[in-house]
CSV table of C-alpha atoms in Angstrom, one decimal:
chain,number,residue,atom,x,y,z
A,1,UNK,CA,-31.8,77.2,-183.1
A,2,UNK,CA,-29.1,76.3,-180.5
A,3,UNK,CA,-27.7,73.6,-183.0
A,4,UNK,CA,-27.5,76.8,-185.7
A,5,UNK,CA,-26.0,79.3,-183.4
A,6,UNK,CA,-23.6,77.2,-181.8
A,7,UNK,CA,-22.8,75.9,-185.6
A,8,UNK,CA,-21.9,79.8,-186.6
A,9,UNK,CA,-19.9,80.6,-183.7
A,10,UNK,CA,-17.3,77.5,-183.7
A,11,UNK,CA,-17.4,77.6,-187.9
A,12,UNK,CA,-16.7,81.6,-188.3
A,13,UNK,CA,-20.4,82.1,-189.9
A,14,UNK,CA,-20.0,79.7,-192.6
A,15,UNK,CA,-23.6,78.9,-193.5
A,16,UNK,CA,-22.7,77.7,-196.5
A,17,UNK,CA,-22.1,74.4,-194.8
A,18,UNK,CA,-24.7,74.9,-192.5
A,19,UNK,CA,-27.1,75.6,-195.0
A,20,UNK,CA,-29.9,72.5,-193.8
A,21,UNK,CA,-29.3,73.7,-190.4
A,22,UNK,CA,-30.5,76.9,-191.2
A,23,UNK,CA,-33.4,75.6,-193.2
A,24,UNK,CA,-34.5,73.5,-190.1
A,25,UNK,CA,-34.7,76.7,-188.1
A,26,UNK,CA,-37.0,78.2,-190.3
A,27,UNK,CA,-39.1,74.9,-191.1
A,28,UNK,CA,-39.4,74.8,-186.6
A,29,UNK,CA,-40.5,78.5,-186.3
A,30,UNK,CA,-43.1,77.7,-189.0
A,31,UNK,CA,-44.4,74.5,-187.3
A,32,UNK,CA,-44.0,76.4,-183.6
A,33,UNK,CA,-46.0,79.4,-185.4
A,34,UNK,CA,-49.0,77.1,-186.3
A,35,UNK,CA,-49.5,75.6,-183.5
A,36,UNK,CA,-49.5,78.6,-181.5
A,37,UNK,CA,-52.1,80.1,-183.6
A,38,UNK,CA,-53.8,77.1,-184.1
A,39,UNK,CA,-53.1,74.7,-181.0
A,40,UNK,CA,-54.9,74.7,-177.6
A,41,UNK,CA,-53.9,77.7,-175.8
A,42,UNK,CA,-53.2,74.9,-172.6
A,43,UNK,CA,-49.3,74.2,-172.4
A,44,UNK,CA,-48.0,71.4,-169.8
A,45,UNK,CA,-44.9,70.0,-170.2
A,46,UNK,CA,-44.5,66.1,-169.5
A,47,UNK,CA,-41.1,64.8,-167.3
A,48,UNK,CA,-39.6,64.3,-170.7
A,49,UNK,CA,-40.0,67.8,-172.0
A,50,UNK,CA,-38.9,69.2,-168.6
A,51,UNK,CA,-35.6,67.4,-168.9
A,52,UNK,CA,-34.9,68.1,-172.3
A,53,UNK,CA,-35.9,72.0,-171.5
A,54,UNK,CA,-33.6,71.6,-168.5
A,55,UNK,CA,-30.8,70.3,-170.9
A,56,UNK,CA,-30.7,72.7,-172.9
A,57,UNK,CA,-30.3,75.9,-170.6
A,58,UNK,CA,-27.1,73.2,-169.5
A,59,UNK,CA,-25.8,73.3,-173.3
A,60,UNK,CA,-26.1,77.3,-173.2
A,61,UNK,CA,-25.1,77.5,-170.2
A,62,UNK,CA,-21.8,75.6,-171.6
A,63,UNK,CA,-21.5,77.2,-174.5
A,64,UNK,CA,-21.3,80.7,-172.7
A,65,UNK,CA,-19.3,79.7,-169.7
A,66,UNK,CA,-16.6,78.1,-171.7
A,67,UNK,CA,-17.1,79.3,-175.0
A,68,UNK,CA,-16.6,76.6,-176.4
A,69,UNK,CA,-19.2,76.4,-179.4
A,70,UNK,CA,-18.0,73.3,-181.0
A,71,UNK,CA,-18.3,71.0,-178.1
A,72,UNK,CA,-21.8,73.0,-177.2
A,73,UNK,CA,-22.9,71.9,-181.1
A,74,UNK,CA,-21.9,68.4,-180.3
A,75,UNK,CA,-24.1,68.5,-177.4
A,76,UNK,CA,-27.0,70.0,-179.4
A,77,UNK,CA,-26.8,67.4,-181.8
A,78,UNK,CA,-27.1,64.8,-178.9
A,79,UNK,CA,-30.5,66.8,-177.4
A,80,UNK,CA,-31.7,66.5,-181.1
A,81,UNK,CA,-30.7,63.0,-181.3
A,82,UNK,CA,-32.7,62.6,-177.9
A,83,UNK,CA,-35.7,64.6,-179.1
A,84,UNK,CA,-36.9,62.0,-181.4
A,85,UNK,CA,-38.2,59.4,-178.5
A,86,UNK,CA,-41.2,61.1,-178.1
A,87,UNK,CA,-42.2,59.7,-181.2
A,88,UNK,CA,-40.6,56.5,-181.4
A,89,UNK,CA,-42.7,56.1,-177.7
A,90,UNK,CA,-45.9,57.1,-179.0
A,91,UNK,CA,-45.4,54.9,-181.9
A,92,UNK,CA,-44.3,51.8,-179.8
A,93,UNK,CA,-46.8,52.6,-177.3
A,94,UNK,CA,-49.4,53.0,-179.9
A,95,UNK,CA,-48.1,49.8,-182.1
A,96,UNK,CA,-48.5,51.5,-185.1
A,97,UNK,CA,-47.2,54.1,-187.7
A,98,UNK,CA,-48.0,57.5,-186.2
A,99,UNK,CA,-46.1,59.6,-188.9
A,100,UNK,CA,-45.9,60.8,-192.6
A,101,UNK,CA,-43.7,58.8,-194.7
A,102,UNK,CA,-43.7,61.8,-197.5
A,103,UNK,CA,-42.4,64.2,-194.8
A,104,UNK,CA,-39.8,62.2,-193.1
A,105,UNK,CA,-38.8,60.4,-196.4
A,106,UNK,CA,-38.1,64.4,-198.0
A,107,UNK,CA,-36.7,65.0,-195.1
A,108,UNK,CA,-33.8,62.2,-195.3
A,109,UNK,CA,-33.7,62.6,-198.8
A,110,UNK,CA,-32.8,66.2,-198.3
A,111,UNK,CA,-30.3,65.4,-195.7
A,112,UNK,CA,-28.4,62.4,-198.1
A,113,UNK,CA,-28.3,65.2,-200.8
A,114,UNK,CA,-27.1,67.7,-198.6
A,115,UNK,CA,-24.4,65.4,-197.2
A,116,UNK,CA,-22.0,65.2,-200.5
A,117,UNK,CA,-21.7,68.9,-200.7
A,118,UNK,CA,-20.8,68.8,-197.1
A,119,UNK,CA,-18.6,66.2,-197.4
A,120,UNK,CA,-16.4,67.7,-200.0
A,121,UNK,CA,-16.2,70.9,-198.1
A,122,UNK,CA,-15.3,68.9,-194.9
A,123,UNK,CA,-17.3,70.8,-192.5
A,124,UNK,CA,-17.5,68.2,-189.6
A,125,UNK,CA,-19.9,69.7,-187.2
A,126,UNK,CA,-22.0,69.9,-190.2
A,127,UNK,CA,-20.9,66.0,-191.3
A,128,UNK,CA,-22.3,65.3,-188.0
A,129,UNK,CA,-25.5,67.3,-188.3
A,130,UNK,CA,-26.5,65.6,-191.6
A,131,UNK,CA,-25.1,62.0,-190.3
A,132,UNK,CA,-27.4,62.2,-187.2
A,133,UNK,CA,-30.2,63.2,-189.4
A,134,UNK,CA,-29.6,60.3,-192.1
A,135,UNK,CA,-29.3,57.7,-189.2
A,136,UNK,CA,-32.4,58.7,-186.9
A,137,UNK,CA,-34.6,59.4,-190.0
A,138,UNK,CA,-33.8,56.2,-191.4
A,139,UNK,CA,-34.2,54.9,-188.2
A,140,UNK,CA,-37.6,56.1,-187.9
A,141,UNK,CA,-38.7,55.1,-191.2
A,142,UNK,CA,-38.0,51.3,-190.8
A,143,UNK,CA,-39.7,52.0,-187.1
A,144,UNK,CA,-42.9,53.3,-189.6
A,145,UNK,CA,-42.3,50.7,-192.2
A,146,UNK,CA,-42.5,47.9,-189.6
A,147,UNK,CA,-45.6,49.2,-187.9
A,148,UNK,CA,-47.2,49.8,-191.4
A,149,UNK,CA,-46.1,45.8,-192.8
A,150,UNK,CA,-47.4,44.9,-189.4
A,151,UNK,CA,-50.9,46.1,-189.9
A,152,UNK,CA,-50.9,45.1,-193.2
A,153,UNK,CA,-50.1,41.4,-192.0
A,154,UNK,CA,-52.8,41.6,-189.4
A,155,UNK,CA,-54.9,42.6,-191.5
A,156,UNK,CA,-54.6,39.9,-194.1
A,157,UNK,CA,-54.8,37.8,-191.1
A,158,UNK,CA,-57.8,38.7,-189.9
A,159,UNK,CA,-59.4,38.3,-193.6
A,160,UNK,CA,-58.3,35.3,-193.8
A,161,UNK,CA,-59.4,33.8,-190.8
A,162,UNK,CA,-63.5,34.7,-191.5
């Protein structure tokens, strides 16, 4: 939501351009929806989380002490960019695939499409919003595709050697 709202402020409410980034918000609220109704009603928040929670009152806090909404977007994209190693932790931690290659594959997929349109409109906040996605979502798919070939070799490995 910050990345949107700091997106409409420095682009005069053009959400034409910042039509994934609007998608996105919805997509969270959905996935923040189900797992309040559905989740553990326990909530604890690891150093990580704190930090990045902490960060982010710093980005409003930026945002409405300067008013400067482009740089505060900039910043957002880099808290965005830092959300994803949670998952890239977990999955090196766990040496092995941890995700959905369907949903992060649709979601790059949606973010290389969504780029040309972008592109031709020259919208650079939004240019760097779809770039960031692109590059950490491929990023983490070749993350899941080695985990995934890595099992697979094990496996054969292991079938062999009996």
């Amino acid at each position: 939501m910050l990345s949107l709202v700091t997106f409409l402020l420095a682009e005069d409410w053009n959400f034409k351009s910042g039509f994934l980034n609007t998608i996105d918000v919805f997509m969270t609220c959905a996935i923040v929806f189900v797992v309040i109704t559905r989740g553990t009603r326990k909530t604890h928040f690891r150093p990580f989380e704190k930090w990045y929670l902490g960060s982010t009152v710093f980005v409003v806090a930026y945002g409405f002490l300067t008013g400067d909404a482009w740089n505060s977007n900039l910043f957002a994209q880099g808290l965005i960019t830092l959300g994803y190693i949670p998952t890239i932790i977990t999955m090196m931690t766990e040496k092995r695939n941890t995700e959905s290659f369907i949903t992060w594959g649709m979601t790059d997929l949606t973010c290389l499409i969504a780029l040309y349109p972008v592109c031709v409109d020259g919208n650079i906040l939004a240019i760097v919003y779809l770039l960031r996605g692109v590059i950490m979502i491929s990023l983490m798919l070749a993350l899941m595709m080695y985990y995934e070939l890595r099992a697979k070799r094990e496996r054969v490995h292991q079938t062999t050697a009996v």
